[in-house]
Coordinates of C-alpha atoms in Angstrom, one line a residue:
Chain A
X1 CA 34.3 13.2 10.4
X2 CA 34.8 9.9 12.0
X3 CA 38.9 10.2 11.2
X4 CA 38.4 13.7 13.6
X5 CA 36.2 12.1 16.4
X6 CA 39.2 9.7 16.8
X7 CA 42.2 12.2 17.0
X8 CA 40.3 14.3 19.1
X9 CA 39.5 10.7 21.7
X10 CA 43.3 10.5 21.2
X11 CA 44.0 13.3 22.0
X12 CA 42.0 13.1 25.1
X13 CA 43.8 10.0 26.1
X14 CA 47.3 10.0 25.2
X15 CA 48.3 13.6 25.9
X16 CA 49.0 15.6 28.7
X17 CA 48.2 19.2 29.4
X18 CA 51.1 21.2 29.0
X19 CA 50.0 25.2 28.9
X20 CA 47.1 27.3 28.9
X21 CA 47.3 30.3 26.6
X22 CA 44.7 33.3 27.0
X23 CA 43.6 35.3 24.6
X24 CA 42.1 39.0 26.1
X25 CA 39.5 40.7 25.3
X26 CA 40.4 43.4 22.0
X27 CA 38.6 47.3 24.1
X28 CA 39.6 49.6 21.7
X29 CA 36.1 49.8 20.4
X30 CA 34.7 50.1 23.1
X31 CA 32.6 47.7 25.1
X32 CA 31.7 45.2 22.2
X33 CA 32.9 41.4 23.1
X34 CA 35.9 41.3 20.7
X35 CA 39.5 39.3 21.0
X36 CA 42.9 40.2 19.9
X37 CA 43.8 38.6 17.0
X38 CA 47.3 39.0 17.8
X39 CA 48.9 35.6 17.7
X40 CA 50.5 34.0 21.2
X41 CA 53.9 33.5 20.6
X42 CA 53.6 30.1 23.0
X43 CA 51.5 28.7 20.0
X44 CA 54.5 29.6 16.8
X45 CA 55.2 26.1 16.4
X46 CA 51.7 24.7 17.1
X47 CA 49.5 25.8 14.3
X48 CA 49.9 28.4 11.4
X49 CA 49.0 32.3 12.4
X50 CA 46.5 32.3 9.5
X51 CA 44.0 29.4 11.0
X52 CA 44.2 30.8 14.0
X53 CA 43.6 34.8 13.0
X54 CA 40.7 33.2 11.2
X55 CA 39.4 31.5 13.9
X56 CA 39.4 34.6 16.3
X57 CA 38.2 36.9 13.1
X58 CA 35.5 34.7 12.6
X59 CA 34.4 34.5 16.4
X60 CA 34.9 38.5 16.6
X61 CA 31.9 38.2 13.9
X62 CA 29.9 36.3 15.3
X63 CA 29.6 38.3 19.0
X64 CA 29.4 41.8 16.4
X65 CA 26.5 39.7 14.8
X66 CA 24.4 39.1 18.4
X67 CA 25.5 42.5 19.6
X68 CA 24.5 44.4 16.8
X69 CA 21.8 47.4 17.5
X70 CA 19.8 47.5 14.6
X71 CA 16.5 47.0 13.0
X72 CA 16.1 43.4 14.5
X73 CA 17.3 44.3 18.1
X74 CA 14.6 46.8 18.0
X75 CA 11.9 44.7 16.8
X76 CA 12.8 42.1 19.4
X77 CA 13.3 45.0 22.0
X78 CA 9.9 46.4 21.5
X79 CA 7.9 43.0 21.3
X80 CA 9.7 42.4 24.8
X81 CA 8.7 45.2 26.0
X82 CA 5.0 45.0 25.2
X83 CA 4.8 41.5 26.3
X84 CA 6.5 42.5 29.5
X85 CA 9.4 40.3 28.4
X86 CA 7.1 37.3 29.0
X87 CA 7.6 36.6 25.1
X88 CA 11.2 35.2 26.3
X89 CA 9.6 32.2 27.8
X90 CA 8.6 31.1 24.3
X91 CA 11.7 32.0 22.2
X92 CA 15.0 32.4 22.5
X93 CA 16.7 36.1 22.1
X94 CA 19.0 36.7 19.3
X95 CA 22.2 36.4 21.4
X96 CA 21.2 32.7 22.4
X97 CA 20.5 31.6 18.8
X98 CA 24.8 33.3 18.0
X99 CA 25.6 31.6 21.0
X100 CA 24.6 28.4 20.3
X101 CA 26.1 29.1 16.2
X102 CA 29.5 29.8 18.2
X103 CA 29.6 26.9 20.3
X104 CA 28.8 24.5 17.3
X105 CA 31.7 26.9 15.0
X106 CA 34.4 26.4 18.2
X107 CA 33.5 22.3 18.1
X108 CA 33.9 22.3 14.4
X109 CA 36.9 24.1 14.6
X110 CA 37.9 22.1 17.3
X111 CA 37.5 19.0 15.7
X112 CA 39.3 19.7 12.4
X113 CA 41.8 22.2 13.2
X114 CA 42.8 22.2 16.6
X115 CA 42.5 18.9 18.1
X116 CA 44.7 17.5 15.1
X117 CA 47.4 19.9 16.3
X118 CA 47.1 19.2 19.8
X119 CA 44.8 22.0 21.1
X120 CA 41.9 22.7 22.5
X121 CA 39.2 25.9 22.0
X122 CA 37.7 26.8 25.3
X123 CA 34.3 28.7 24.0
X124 CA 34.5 32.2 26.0
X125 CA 31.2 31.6 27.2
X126 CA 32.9 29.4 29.8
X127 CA 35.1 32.0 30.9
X128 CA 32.7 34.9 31.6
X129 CA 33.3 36.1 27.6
X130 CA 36.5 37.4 28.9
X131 CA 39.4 34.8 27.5
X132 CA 39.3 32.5 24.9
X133 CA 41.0 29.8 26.3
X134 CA 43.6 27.4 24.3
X135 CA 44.6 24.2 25.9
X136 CA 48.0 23.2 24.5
X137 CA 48.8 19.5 24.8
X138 CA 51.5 17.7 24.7
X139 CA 51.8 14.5 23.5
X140 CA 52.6 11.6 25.7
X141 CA 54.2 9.0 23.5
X142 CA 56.3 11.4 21.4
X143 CA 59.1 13.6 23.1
X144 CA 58.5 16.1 20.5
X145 CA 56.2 18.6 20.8
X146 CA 55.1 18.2 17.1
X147 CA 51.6 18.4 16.4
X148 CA 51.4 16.1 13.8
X149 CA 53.0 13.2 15.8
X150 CA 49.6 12.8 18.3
X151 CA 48.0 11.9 14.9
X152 CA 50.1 9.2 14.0
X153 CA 50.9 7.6 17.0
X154 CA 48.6 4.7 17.9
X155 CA 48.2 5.2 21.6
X156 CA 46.6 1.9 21.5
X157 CA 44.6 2.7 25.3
Chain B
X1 CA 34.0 1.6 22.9
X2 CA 34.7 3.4 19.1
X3 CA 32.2 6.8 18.5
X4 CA 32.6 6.7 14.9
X5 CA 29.0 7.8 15.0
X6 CA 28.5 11.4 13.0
X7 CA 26.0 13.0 15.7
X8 CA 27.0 15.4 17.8
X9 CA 28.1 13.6 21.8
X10 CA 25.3 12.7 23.2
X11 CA 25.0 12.2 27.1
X12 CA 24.4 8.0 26.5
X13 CA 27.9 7.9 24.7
X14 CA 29.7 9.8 27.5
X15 CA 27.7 7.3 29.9
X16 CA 29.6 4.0 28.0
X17 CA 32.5 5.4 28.5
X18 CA 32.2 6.6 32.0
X19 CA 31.2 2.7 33.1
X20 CA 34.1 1.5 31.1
X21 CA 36.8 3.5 32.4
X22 CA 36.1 3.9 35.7
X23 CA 37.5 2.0 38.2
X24 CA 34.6 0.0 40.6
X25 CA 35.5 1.9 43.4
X26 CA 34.4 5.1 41.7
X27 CA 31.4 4.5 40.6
X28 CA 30.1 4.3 43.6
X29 CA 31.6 7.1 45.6
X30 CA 30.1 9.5 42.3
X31 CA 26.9 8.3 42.8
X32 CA 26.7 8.9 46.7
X33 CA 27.4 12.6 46.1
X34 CA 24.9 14.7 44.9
X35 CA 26.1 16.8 42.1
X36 CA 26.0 20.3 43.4
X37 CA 24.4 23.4 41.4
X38 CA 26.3 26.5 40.2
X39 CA 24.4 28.6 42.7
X40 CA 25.3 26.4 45.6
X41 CA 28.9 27.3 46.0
X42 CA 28.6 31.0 44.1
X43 CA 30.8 32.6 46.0
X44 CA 29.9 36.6 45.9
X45 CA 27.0 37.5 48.6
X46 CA 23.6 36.8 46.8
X47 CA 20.9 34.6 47.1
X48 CA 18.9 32.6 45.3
X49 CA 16.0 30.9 45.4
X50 CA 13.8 28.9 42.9
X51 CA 16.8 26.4 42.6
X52 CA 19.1 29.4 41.1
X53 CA 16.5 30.7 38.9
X54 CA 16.2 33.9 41.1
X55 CA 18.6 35.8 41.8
X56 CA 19.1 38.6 44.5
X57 CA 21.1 40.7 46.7
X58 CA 21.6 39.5 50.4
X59 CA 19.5 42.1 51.8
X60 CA 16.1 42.3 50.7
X61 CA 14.1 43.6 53.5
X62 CA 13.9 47.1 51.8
X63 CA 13.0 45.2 48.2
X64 CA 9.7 44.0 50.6
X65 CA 8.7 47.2 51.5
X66 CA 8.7 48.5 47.7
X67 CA 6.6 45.6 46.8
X68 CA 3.9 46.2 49.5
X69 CA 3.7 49.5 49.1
X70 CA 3.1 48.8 45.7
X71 CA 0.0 46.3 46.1
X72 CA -1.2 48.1 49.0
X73 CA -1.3 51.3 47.1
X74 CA -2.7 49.7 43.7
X75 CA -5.4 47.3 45.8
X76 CA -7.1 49.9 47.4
X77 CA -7.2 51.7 44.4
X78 CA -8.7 49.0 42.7
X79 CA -11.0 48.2 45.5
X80 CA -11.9 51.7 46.6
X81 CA -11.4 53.9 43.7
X82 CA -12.1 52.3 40.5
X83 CA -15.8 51.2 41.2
X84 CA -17.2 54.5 41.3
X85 CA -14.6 55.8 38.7
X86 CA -15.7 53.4 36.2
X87 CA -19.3 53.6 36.9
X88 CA -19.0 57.6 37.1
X89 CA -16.8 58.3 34.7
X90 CA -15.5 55.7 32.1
X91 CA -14.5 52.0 32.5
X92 CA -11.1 53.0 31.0
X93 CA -9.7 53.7 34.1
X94 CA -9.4 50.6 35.7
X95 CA -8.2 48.8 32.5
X96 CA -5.3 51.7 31.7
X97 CA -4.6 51.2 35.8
X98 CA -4.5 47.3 35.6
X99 CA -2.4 47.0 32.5
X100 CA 0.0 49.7 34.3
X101 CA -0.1 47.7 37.0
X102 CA 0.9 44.8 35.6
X103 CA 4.1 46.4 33.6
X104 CA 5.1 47.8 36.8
X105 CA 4.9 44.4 38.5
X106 CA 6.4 42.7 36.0
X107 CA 9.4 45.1 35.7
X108 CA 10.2 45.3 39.5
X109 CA 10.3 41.4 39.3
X110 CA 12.6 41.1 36.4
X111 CA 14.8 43.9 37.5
X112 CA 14.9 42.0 41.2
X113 CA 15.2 38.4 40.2
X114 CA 17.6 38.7 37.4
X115 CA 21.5 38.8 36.8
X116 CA 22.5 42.2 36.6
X117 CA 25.6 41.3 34.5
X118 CA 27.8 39.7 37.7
X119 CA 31.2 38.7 35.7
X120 CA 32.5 35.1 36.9
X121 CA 36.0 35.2 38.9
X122 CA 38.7 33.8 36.9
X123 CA 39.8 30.3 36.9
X124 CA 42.7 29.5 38.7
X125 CA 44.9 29.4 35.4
X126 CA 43.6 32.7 34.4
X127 CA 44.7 34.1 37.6
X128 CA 48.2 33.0 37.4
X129 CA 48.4 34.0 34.1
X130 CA 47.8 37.6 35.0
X131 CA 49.3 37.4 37.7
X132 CA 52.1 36.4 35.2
X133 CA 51.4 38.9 32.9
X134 CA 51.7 42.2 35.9
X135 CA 54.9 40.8 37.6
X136 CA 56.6 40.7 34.0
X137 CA 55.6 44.4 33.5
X138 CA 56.4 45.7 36.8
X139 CA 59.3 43.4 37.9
X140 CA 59.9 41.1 41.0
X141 CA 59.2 42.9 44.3
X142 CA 60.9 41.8 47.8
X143 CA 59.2 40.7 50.5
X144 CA 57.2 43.3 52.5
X145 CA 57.3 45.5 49.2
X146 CA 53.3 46.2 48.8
X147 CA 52.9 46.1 44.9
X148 CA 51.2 49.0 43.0
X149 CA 47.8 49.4 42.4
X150 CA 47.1 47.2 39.1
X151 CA 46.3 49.1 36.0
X152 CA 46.1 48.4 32.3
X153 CA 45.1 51.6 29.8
X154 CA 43.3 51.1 26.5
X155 CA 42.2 53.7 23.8
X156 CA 38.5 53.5 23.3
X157 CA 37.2 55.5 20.8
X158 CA 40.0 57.7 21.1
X159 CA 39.6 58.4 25.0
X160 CA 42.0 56.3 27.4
X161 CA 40.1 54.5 29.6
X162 CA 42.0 52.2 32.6
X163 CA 41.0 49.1 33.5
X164 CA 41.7 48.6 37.3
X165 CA 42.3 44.8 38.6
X166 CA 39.7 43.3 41.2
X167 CA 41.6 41.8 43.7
X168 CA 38.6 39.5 44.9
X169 CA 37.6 38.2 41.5
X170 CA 41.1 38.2 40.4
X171 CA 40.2 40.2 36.7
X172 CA 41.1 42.8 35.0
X173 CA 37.3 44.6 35.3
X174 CA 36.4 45.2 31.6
X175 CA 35.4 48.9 31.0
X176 CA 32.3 50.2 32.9
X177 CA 32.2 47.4 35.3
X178 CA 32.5 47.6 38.9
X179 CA 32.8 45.9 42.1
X180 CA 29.9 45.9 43.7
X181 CA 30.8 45.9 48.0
X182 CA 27.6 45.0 49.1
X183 CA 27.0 41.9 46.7
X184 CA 30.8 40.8 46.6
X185 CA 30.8 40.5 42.8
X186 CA 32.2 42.4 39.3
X187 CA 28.8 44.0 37.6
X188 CA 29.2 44.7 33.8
X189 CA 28.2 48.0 33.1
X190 CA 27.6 48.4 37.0
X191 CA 24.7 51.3 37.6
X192 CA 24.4 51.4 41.4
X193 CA 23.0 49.2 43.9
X194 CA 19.3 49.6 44.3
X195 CA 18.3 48.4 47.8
X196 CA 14.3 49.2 46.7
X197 CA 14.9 46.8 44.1
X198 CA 16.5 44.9 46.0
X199 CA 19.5 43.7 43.4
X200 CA 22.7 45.4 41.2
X201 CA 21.7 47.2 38.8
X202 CA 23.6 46.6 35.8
X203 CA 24.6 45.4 32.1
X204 CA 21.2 42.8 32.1
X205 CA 18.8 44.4 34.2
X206 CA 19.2 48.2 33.7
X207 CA 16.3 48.5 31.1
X208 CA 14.0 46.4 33.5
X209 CA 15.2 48.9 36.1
X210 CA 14.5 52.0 34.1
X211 CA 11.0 50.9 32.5
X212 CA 10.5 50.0 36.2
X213 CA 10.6 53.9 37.6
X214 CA 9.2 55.3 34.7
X215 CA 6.3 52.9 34.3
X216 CA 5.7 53.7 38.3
X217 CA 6.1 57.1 37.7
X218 CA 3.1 56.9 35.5
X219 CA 1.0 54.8 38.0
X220 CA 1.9 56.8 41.3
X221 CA 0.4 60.0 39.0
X222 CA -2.1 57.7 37.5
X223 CA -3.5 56.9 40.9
X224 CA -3.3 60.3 42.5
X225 CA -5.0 62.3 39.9
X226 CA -7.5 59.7 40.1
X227 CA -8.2 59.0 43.6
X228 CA -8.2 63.5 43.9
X229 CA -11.0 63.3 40.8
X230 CA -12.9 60.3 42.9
X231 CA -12.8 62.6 46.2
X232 CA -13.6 65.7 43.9
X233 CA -16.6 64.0 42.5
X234 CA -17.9 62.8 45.6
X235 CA -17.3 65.9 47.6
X236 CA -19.5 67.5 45.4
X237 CA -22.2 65.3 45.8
X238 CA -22.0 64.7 49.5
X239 CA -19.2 67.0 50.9
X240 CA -16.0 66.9 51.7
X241 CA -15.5 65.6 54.9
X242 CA -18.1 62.9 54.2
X243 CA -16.6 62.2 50.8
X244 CA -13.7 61.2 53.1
X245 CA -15.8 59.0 55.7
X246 CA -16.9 57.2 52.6
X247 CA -13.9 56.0 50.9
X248 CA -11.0 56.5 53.7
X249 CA -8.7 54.4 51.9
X250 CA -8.3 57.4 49.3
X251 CA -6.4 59.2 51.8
X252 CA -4.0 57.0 52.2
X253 CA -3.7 56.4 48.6
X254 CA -2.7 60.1 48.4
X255 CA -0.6 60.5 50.8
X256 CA 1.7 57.6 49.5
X257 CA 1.3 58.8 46.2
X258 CA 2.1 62.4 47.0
X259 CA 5.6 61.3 49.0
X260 CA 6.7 59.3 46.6
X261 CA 5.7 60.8 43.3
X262 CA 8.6 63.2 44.1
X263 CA 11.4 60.9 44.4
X264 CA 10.2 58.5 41.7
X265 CA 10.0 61.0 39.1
X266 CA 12.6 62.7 39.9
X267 CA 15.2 59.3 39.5
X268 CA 12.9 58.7 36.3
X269 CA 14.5 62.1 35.1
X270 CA 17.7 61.5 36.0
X271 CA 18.1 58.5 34.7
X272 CA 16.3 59.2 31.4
X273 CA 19.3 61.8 31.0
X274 CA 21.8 58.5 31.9
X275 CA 20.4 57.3 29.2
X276 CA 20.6 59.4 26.3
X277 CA 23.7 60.3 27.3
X278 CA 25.2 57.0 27.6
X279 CA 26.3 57.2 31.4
X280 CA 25.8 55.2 34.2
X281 CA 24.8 56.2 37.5
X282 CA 28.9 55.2 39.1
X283 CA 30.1 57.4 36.2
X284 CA 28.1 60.1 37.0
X285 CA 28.9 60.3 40.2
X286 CA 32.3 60.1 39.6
X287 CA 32.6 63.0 36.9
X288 CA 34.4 60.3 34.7
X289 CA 33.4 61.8 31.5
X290 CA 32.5 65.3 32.9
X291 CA 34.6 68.3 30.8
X292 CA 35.7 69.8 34.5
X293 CA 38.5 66.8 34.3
X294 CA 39.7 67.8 31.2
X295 CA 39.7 69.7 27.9
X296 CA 39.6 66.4 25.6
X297 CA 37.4 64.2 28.2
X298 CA 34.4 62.9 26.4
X299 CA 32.3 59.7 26.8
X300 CA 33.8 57.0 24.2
X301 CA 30.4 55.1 24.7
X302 CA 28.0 57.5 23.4
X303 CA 26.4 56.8 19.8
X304 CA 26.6 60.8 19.8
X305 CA 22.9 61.8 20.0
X306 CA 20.6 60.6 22.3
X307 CA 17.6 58.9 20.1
X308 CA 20.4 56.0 19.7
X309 CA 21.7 56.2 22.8
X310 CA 17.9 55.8 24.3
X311 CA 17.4 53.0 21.7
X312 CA 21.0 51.1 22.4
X313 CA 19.9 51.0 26.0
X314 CA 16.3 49.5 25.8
X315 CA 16.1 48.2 22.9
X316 CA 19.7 46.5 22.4
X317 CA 20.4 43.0 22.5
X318 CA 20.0 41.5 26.1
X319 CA 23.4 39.3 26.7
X320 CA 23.0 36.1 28.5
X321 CA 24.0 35.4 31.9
X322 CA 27.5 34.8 32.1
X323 CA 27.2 32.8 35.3
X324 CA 25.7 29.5 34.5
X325 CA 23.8 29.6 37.8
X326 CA 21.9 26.4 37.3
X327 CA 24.5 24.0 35.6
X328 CA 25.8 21.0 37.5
X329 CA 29.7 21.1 39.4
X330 CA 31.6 18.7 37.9
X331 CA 33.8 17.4 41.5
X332 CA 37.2 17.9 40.3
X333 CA 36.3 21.0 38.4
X334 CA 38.8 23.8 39.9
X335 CA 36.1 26.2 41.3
X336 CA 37.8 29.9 41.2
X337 CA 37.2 31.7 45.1
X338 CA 35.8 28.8 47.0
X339 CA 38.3 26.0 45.9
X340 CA 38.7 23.0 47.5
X341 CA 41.7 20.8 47.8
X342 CA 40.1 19.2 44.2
X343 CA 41.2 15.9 45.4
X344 CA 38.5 13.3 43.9
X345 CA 39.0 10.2 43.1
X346 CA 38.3 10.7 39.4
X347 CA 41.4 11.3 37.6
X348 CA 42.2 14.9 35.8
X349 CA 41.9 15.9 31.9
X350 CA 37.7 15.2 32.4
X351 CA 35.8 16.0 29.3
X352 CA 33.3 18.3 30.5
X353 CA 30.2 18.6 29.4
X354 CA 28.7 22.0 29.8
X355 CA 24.9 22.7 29.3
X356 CA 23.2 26.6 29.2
X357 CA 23.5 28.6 31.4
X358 CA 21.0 30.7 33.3
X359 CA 17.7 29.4 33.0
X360 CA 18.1 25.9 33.0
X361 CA 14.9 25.0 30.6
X362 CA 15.3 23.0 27.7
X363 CA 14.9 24.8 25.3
X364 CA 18.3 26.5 26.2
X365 CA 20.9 23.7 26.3
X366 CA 23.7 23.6 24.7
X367 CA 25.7 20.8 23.2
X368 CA 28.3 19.3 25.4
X369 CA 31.8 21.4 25.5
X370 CA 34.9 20.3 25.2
X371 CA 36.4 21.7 27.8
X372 CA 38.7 20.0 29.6
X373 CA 40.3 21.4 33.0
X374 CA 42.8 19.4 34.4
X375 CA 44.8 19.1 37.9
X376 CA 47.8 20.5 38.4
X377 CA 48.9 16.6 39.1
X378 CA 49.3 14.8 35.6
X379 CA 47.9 11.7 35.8
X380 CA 48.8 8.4 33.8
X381 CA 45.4 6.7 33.8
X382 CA 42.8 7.4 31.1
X383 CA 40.5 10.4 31.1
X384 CA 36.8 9.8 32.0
X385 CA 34.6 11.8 30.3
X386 CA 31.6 12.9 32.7
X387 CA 28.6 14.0 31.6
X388 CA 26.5 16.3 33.1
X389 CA 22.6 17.1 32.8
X390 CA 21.0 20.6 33.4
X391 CA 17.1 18.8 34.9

């Protein structure tokens, strides 16, 4: 963990922000937050298409997970109601609890996935659940774009 | 300066390294300006109050007006009515009346004070990249050349469905939302505009809305029959026209109650038919999935019968706000409509660190982001992390 902290304060430090690539919102079933989990072409030589379909598939599970209309919505739903929605003072809805789950998946994956490679995982919640966002870096000391080299250097700031 | 510790960043850390960093002259100039809220510089037409917990449209004179009609109606009631009801008839009355009264209450003021859904305008980066994106699909036009309207089509469900572009919030609206012209914002699943309410209604408040006008559908009746039994019972005691002089507030209780039991039932209905069919109020209006357009037009949203549909709409899971209305401005953060020249002296590629949105309790916060949003300006120094804290 400790070895990921520091490539991701390296990261931080010694690289430079080179592109933003935006990943939109997947509609085709209809108005359920989903993202395409068609790969950017910007990121081919950044990080393997699997890690990052499996990123996006997981996060597409997650927001199907809080939006899903079944026998726990309606419980919640109903107690809501009865309470006059006053019961949401106490605890926290459903979506809140995934959202928080997503925020601490998108740092994990952050920490040992992208940051290593010399990205960054906006979480959508930032961006109005339309975009993921990827920061692409590039890294300072090297003139190659190569991932791997921001994890070797010793930026030494 | 080394965080080799496992926890997750806490605010103390990003404090060390904000001291160590910075340059003396900062410091200072931060700490003179007073970090800004969200809400401050939000820049459709709303306004808030509560320190961004409340949230509402810019004119709420009519909103007023619904509330004291409300408590005037339901006081006198109360004060008039119910004594000799529950002494006459049965102590029920008052209680069913009170708790009615309370749901009403408590609806109109969620449906008034929350979010309806507004959608946040795009970053600056996420503008140019669609902007990107439409002038690679529809080619570089001269000068003088007005471009043509923005569209994108997508299947849903099998139905195509286009997504316009909102030239104010700079988006591609995601299906079923609109641009509301009175608040200046993108609504998700935008219903209508409800001055009586005085907010959007939309995505996050529509089942507040709706339990709102049926719930007062109930109480307008509720008090009518009852204040009509109350004369009734008294006129047969006394007479009529004394029955009056005793309790005159009764006749103003019907008369409100008859004028607006009409209305008020009537939207109940209609929107109780929204409902199971899956429709808002813009698309109904519009004929969007009406079979006059076409042989194959159907509505991609539906669940297909209208028990789910009904239970997808008030009992589904309530999304959080997607405007964090209460979360600190970090200074050099690029804000999307109302940007400034972003010219600060802290240096670009800040960590920020994001806390909930919305309500702003504790119970709600986050763990700091990693998001970083940069300058266009590259700068050589090193990043200073800032911290932020929703109090």
């Amino acid at each position: 963990m400790a070895t990921e902290f520091h490539n991701l304060q390296e990261l931080r430090h010694s690289a430079s922000l080179a592109n933003k690539v935006f990943i939109q919102r997947d509609y085709t079933d209809g108005t359920v937050c989903k993202f395409q989990t068609k790969f950017p072409s910007e990121l081919d030589s950044r990080i393997e298409r699997t890690l990052f379909e499996d990123t996006v598939k997981t996060l597409n599970t997650y927001y199907a997970e809080a939006e899903k209309i079944g026998g726990q919505s309606y419980i919640e739903g109903c107690l809501a109601c009865l309470t006059v929605y006053l019961i949401f003072l106490c605890i926290e809805t459903r979506y809140e609890k995934v959202l928080k789950k997503i925020s601490r998946y998108i740092q994990e994956q952050n920490e040992k996935v992208y940051a290593p490679r010399g990205l960054l995982i906006t979480d959508p919640i930032e961006r109005g659940m339309r975009v993921i966002e990827i920061s692409v870096y590039e890294d300072r000391g090297s003139s190659g774009s190569s991932s791997g080299s921001s994890t070797t250097s010793s930026s030494g700031r | 300066m080394h965080l080799g510790v496992e926890e997750p960043i806490r605010e103390c850390q990003y404090n060390q390294i904000c001291t160590h960093n910075s340059s003396p002259m900062d410091t200072p100039h931060i700490k003179k300006k007073k970090n800004k809220r969200k809400w401050q510089v939000f820049p459709g037409r709303n306004r808030f109050y509560c320190n961004g917990r409340i949230m509402m449209a810019k004119q709420t004179g009519v909103f007023y007006l619904t509330m004291v009609l409300i408590l005037v109606t339901s006081g006198l009631f109360f004060a008039f009515d119910c004594p000799f009801l529950a002494s006459n008839l049965t102590p029920a009355i008052p209680a069913i009346g009170g708790v009615l009264f309370v749901f009403v209450m408590g609806m109109l003021l969620r449906a008034s004070f929350s979010d309806p859904g507004v959608l946040p305008r795009a970053t600056p980066e996420e503008a140019a990249d669609i902007e990107r994106q439409i002038d690679a699909n529809n080619g570089p036009s001269g000068p003088g050349y007005r471009p043509p309207p923005r569209t994108r089509e997508v299947l849903i469900n099998g139905q195509t469905v286009k997504l316009k572009y909102c030239f104010t919030c700079k988006i591609f609206r995601p299906p079923r939302a609109s641009h509301c012209s009175l608040c200046d914002n993108c609504v998700d699943r935008f219903d209508h505009h409800c001055p009586w309410v005085g907010n959007c209604v939309g995505r996050r408040n529509y089942r507040f809305f709706y339990l709102f006008i049926l719930s007062l559908s109930f109480l307008t009746i509720f008090i009518f029959a009852f204040v009509i039994t109350h004369v009734i019972l008294r006129s047969n005691r006394t007479g009529f026209l004394s029955a009056l002089k005793d309790s005159p507030a009764s006749v103003l209780e019907v008369v409100v109650c008859f004028f607006s039991v009409w209305s008020i039932v009537g939207l109940s209905g209609f929107h109780t038919y929204l409902i199971s069919s899956n429709q808002t109020t813009n698309e109904d209006i519009k004929g969007s999935w009406s079979s006059k357009r076409g042989k194959g037009n159907y509505n991609p949203y539906s669940y297909g019968n209208f028990i789910t549909n009904c239970c997808a709409a008030l009992c589904g899971p309530l999304p959080p706000s997607l405007i964090d209305r209460r979360g600190f401005i970090q200074p050099d953060t690029p804000q999307p409509a109302t940007q400034t020249n972003g010219t600060s002296a802290c240096p670009p590629n800040q960590v920020q660190s994001h806390m909930g949105p919305g309500r702003g309790g504790s119970s709600l916060r986050r763990e700091p982001q990693t998001s970083l949003s940069p300058d266009t300006s590259s700068s050589s120094s090193g990043e200073i992390p800032r911290c932020s804290q929703a109090s």
